[in-house]
Coordinates of N, CA and C in Angstrom, one line a residue:
X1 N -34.6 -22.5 -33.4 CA -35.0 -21.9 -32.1 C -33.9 -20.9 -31.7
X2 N -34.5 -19.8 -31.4 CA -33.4 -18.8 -30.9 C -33.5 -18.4 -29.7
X3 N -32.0 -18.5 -28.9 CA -32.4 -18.5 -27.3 C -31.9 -16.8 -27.4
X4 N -33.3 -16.3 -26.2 CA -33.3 -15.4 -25.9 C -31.6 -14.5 -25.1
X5 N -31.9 -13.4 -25.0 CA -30.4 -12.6 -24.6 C -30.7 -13.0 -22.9
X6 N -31.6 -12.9 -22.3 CA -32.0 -13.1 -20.8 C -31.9 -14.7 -20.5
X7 N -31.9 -15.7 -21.3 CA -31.4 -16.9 -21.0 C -30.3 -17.3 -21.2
X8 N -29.4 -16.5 -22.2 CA -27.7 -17.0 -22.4 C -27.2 -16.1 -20.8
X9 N -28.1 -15.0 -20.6 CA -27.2 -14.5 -18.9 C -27.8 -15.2 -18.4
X10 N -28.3 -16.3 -18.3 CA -28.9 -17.2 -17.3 C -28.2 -17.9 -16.9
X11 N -27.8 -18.7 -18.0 CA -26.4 -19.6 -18.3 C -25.4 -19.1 -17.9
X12 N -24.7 -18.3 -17.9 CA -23.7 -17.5 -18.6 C -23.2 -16.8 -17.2
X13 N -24.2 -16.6 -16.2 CA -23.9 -16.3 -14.9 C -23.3 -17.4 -14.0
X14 N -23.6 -18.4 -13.6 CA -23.4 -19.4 -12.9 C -21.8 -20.2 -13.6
X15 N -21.9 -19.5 -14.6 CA -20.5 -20.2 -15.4 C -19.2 -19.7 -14.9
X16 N -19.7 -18.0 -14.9 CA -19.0 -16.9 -14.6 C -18.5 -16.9 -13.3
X17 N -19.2 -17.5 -12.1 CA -19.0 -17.6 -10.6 C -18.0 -18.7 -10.6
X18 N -18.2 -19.4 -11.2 CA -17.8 -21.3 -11.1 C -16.1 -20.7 -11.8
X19 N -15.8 -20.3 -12.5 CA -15.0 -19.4 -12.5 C -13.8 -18.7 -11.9
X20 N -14.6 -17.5 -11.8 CA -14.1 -16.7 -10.3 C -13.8 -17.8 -9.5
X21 N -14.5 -18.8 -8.6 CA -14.1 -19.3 -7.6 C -13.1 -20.4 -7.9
X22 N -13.1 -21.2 -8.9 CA -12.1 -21.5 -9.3 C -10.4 -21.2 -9.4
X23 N -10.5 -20.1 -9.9 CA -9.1 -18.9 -10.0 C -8.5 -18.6 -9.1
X24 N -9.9 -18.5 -8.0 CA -9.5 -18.0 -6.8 C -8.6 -18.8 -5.8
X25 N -9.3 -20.0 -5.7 CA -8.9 -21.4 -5.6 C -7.3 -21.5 -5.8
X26 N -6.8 -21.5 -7.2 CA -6.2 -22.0 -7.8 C -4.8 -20.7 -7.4
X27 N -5.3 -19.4 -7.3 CA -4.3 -18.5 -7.0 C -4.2 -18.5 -5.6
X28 N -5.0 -18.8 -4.9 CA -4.6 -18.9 -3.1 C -3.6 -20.1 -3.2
X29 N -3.8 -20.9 -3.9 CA -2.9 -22.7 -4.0 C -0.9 -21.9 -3.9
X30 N -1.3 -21.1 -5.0 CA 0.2 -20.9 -5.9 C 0.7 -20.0 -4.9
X31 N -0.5 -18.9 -4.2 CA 0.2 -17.9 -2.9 C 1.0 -18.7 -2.1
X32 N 0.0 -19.7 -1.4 CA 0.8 -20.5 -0.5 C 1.8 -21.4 -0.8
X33 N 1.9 -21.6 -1.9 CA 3.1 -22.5 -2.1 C 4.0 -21.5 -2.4
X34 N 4.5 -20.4 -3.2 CA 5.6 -19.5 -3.0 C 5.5 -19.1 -1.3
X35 N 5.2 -19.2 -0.4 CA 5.6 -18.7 0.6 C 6.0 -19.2 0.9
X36 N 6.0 -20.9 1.1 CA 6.3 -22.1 1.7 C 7.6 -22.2 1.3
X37 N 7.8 -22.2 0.0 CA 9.3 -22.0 -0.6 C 10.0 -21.0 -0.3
X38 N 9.6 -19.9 0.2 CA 10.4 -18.1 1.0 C 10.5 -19.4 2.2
X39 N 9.7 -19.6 2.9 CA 10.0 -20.0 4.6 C 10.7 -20.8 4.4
X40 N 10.4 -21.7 3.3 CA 11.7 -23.1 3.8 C 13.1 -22.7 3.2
X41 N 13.4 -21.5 2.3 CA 15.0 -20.7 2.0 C 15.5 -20.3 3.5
X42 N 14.3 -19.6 4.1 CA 14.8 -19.0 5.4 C 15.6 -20.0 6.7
X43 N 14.2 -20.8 6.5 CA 14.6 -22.3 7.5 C 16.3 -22.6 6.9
X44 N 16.2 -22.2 5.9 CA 18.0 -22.8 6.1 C 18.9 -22.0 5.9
X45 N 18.2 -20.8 5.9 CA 19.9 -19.4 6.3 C 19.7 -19.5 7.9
X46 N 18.2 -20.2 8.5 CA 18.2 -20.1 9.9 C 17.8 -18.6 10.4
X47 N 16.6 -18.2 9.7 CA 16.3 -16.9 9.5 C 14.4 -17.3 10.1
X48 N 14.7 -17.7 11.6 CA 13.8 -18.1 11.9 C 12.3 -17.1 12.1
X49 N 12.1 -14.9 11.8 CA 11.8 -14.2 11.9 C 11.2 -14.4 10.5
X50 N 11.7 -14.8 9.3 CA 11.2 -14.3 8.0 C 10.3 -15.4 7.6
X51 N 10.8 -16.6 8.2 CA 10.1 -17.7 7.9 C 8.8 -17.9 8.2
X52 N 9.0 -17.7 10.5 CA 7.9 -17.7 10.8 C 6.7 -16.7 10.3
X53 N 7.0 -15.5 9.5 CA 6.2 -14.1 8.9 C 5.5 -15.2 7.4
X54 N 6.2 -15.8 7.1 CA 5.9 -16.7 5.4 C 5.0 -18.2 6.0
X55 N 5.3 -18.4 6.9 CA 4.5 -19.7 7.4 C 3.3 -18.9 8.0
X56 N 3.1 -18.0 8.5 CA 1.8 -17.1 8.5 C 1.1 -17.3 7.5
X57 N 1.2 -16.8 6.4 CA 0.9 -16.9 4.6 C 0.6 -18.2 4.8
X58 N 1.5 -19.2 4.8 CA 0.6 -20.1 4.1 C -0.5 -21.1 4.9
X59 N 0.3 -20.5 6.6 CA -1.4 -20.9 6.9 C -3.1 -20.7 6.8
X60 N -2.8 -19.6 5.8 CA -4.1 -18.9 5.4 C -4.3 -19.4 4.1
X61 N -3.6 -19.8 3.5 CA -4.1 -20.8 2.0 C -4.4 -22.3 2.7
X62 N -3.5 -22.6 3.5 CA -4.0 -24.4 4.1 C -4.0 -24.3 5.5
X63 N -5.1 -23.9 6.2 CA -5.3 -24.0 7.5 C -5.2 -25.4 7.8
X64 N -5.7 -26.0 6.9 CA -5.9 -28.1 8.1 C -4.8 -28.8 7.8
X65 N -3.7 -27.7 6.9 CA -2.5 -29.1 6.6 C -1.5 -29.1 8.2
X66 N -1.7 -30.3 8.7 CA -1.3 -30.2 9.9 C 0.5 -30.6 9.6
X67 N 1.1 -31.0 8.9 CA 2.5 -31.0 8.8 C 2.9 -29.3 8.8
X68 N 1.9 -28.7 8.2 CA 2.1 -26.9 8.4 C 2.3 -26.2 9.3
X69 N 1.0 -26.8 10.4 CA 0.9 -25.8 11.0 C 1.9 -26.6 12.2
X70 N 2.8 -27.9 12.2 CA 4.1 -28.2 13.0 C 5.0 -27.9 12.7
X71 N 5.4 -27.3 11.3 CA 6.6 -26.9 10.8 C 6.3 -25.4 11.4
X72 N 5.4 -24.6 11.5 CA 5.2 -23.2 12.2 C 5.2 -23.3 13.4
X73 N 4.6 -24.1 14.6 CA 4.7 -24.2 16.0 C 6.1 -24.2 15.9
X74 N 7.3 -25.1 15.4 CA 8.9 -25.4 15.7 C 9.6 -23.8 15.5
X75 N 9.3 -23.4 14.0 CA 9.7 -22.0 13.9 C 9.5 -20.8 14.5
X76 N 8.5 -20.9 15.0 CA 8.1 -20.2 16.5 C 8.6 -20.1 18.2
X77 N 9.2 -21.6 17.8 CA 9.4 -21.7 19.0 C 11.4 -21.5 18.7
X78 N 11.8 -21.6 17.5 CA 13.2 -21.3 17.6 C 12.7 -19.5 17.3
X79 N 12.4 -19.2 16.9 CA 12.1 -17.5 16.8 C 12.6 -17.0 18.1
X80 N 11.8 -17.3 19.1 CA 11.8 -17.1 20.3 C 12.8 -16.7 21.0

C-alpha cells in the first residue's frame, strides 16, 4: 500500500506545528531564565535600574510565577 503525497502532508503538518510550538516553548523557558540570571548579577552589584529592565523579560516568559513577580515589585521599589 502506498500512501499518497496529500496524506504524508496530512501527517506531516500537525507534526510540524507540534513542533514549532514546542521550540517555541522551550526558547521562551531559556530567554527567561538568562535574564533572571542578568537581574539576579545586578541584584548584587545593587544595580537596581538593570535588574528591574531584566525582571521585565522574564515576566513575559513566566507571568504566574509569583516569587517573580515579588522579586520585581522589591526591585522596583529600591529602583525608586
Amino acid at each position: 500500500m502506498r500512501l499518497s503525497a496529500k496524506r504524508v502532508w496530512l501527517a506531516l503538518v500537525p507534526l510540524l506545528i507540534l513542533l514549532l510550538v514546542a521550540a517555541y516553548r522551550v526558547g521562551l523557558h531559556f530567554w527567561g531564565k538568562h535574564h533572571l540570571r542578568v537581574a539576579q548579577e545586578a541584584l548584587e552589584r545593587h544595580d537596581f535600574r538593570e535588574a528591574s529592565l531584566h525582571l521585565k523579560k522574564c515576566l513575559v516568559a513566566r507571568p504566574g510565577d509569583l516569587d517573580l513577580r515579588l522579586l520585581a515589585a522589591r526591585t522596583a521599589r529600591r529602583h525608586d
